[in-house]
Amino acid sequence: MYASLSKFPTLVTHQESLESKVNETKAMVKFQLKKVLCMGVAVGNCSMEEKQIFQNVQLSVNFLVSLLKKNWQNVRCLYLKSTMGSAIRVF
């Protein structure tokens, strides 16, 4: 069950705050790069402001592009999509 969610049990020591560890785990985003031509990454939710979502998109895209061998030369297109909305091409 945890493998499908990409969440595994986290070790918490007696000195650490349980609340801060829970918040840290909730905020964690895991990028999975496999032999596929596209991937989806959650960058925000409905309770976030536009500025926060924009910053998350920027950081996520820049991080993922930095992992590619040829950086932006390996990116053909980039889309933003909400859960129920249609995809919007950004790049």
PDB file of C-alpha atoms in Angstrom:
ATOM      1  CA  MET A   1       0.000   0.000   0.000  1.00  0.00           C
ATOM      2  CA  TYR A   2       2.752   2.497   0.892  1.00  0.00           C
ATOM      3  CA  ALA A   3       4.697   1.746  -2.274  1.00  0.00           C
ATOM      4  CA  SER A   4       1.788   2.803  -4.478  1.00  0.00           C
ATOM      5  CA  LEU A   5       1.583   6.123  -2.619  1.00  0.00           C
ATOM      6  CA  SER A   6       5.403   6.559  -2.575  1.00  0.00           C
ATOM      7  CA  LYS A   7       5.147   7.085   1.181  1.00  0.00           C
ATOM      8  CA  PHE A   8       7.079   4.908   3.568  1.00  0.00           C
ATOM      9  CA  PRO A   9       7.227   4.924   7.385  1.00  0.00           C
ATOM     10  CA  THR A  10       9.476   7.670   8.758  1.00  0.00           C
ATOM     11  CA  LEU A  11      11.659   7.341  11.832  1.00  0.00           C
ATOM     12  CA  VAL A  12      10.927   9.886  14.581  1.00  0.00           C
ATOM     13  CA  THR A  13      13.240  10.255  17.580  1.00  0.00           C
ATOM     14  CA  HIS A  14      12.152  11.432  21.022  1.00  0.00           C
ATOM     15  CA  GLN A  15      13.866  14.803  20.496  1.00  0.00           C
ATOM     16  CA  GLU A  16      11.931  15.609  17.306  1.00  0.00           C
ATOM     17  CA  SER A  17       8.483  17.140  17.223  1.00  0.00           C
ATOM     18  CA  LEU A  18       5.907  14.724  15.811  1.00  0.00           C
ATOM     19  CA  GLU A  19       3.877  17.580  14.316  1.00  0.00           C
ATOM     20  CA  SER A  20       6.856  18.989  12.393  1.00  0.00           C
ATOM     21  CA  LYS A  21       7.728  15.516  11.071  1.00  0.00           C
ATOM     22  CA  VAL A  22       4.123  14.994   9.874  1.00  0.00           C
ATOM     23  CA  ASN A  23       4.124  18.384   8.105  1.00  0.00           C
ATOM     24  CA  GLU A  24       7.504  17.605   6.518  1.00  0.00           C
ATOM     25  CA  THR A  25       6.223  14.267   5.199  1.00  0.00           C
ATOM     26  CA  LYS A  26       3.019  15.841   3.845  1.00  0.00           C
ATOM     27  CA  ALA A  27       5.028  18.494   1.989  1.00  0.00           C
ATOM     28  CA  MET A  28       7.343  15.949   0.379  1.00  0.00           C
ATOM     29  CA  VAL A  29       7.084  15.502  -3.377  1.00  0.00           C
ATOM     30  CA  LYS A  30       8.698  12.516  -5.066  1.00  0.00           C
ATOM     31  CA  PHE A  31       9.696  12.691  -8.709  1.00  0.00           C
ATOM     32  CA  GLN A  32       9.806   9.346 -10.480  1.00  0.00           C
ATOM     33  CA  LEU A  33      11.786   9.336 -13.697  1.00  0.00           C
ATOM     34  CA  LYS A  34      11.318   6.087 -15.582  1.00  0.00           C
ATOM     35  CA  LYS A  35      11.504   5.196 -19.245  1.00  0.00           C
ATOM     36  CA  VAL A  36       8.381   7.159 -20.129  1.00  0.00           C
ATOM     37  CA  LEU A  37       8.025  10.184 -22.359  1.00  0.00           C
ATOM     38  CA  CYS A  38       5.838  12.168 -19.982  1.00  0.00           C
ATOM     39  CA  MET A  39       5.260  12.534 -16.264  1.00  0.00           C
ATOM     40  CA  GLY A  40       2.833  14.220 -13.896  1.00  0.00           C
ATOM     41  CA  VAL A  41       3.766  16.081 -10.727  1.00  0.00           C
ATOM     42  CA  ALA A  42       1.448  17.677  -8.159  1.00  0.00           C
ATOM     43  CA  VAL A  43       2.550  21.280  -7.608  1.00  0.00           C
ATOM     44  CA  GLY A  44      -0.315  22.742  -5.594  1.00  0.00           C
ATOM     45  CA  ASN A  45      -3.827  22.480  -4.258  1.00  0.00           C
ATOM     46  CA  CYS A  46      -6.967  24.619  -4.108  1.00  0.00           C
ATOM     47  CA  SER A  47      -6.101  26.225  -0.774  1.00  0.00           C
ATOM     48  CA  MET A  48      -2.842  27.721  -2.106  1.00  0.00           C
ATOM     49  CA  GLU A  49      -2.470  31.231  -3.500  1.00  0.00           C
ATOM     50  CA  GLU A  50      -1.513  31.807  -7.141  1.00  0.00           C
ATOM     51  CA  LYS A  51       1.934  33.059  -6.153  1.00  0.00           C
ATOM     52  CA  GLN A  52       2.679  29.873  -4.183  1.00  0.00           C
ATOM     53  CA  ILE A  53       1.560  27.661  -7.069  1.00  0.00           C
ATOM     54  CA  PHE A  54       3.645  29.718  -9.513  1.00  0.00           C
ATOM     55  CA  GLN A  55       6.737  29.318  -7.307  1.00  0.00           C
ATOM     56  CA  ASN A  56       6.131  25.568  -6.977  1.00  0.00           C
ATOM     57  CA  VAL A  57       5.784  25.196 -10.751  1.00  0.00           C
ATOM     58  CA  GLN A  58       8.989  27.168 -11.319  1.00  0.00           C
ATOM     59  CA  LEU A  59      10.990  25.170  -8.783  1.00  0.00           C
ATOM     60  CA  SER A  60       9.637  21.824  -9.991  1.00  0.00           C
ATOM     61  CA  VAL A  61      10.302  22.523 -13.663  1.00  0.00           C
ATOM     62  CA  ASN A  62      13.794  23.896 -13.048  1.00  0.00           C
ATOM     63  CA  PHE A  63      14.681  20.933 -10.843  1.00  0.00           C
ATOM     64  CA  LEU A  64      13.396  18.366 -13.334  1.00  0.00           C
ATOM     65  CA  VAL A  65      15.134  20.067 -16.264  1.00  0.00           C
ATOM     66  CA  SER A  66      18.404  20.088 -14.306  1.00  0.00           C
ATOM     67  CA  LEU A  67      18.176  16.276 -14.049  1.00  0.00           C
ATOM     68  CA  LEU A  68      18.049  15.859 -17.829  1.00  0.00           C
ATOM     69  CA  LYS A  69      21.296  15.312 -19.737  1.00  0.00           C
ATOM     70  CA  LYS A  70      20.664  18.049 -22.309  1.00  0.00           C
ATOM     71  CA  ASN A  71      18.570  20.274 -20.030  1.00  0.00           C
ATOM     72  CA  TRP A  72      15.904  22.202 -21.999  1.00  0.00           C
ATOM     73  CA  GLN A  73      16.857  20.506 -25.284  1.00  0.00           C
ATOM     74  CA  ASN A  74      15.145  17.343 -24.000  1.00  0.00           C
ATOM     75  CA  VAL A  75      11.878  19.145 -23.217  1.00  0.00           C
ATOM     76  CA  ARG A  76       9.415  19.130 -26.093  1.00  0.00           C
ATOM     77  CA  CYS A  77       6.430  20.712 -24.341  1.00  0.00           C
ATOM     78  CA  LEU A  78       5.127  21.541 -20.885  1.00  0.00           C
ATOM     79  CA  TYR A  79       1.485  21.533 -19.755  1.00  0.00           C
ATOM     80  CA  LEU A  80      -0.341  22.659 -16.617  1.00  0.00           C
ATOM     81  CA  LYS A  81      -3.516  20.819 -15.722  1.00  0.00           C
ATOM     82  CA  SER A  82      -5.981  20.878 -12.857  1.00  0.00           C
ATOM     83  CA  THR A  83      -7.770  17.742 -11.723  1.00  0.00           C
ATOM     84  CA  MET A  84     -10.944  18.311 -13.717  1.00  0.00           C
ATOM     85  CA  GLY A  85      -9.753  21.001 -16.136  1.00  0.00           C
ATOM     86  CA  SER A  86      -8.192  20.781 -19.555  1.00  0.00           C
ATOM     87  CA  ALA A  87      -4.423  20.968 -20.049  1.00  0.00           C
ATOM     88  CA  ILE A  88      -2.859  24.353 -20.856  1.00  0.00           C
ATOM     89  CA  ARG A  89       0.386  24.402 -22.830  1.00  0.00           C
ATOM     90  CA  VAL A  90       3.048  26.522 -21.121  1.00  0.00           C
ATOM     91  CA  PHE A  91       6.146  25.659 -23.160  1.00  0.00           C
TER      92      PHE A  91
END
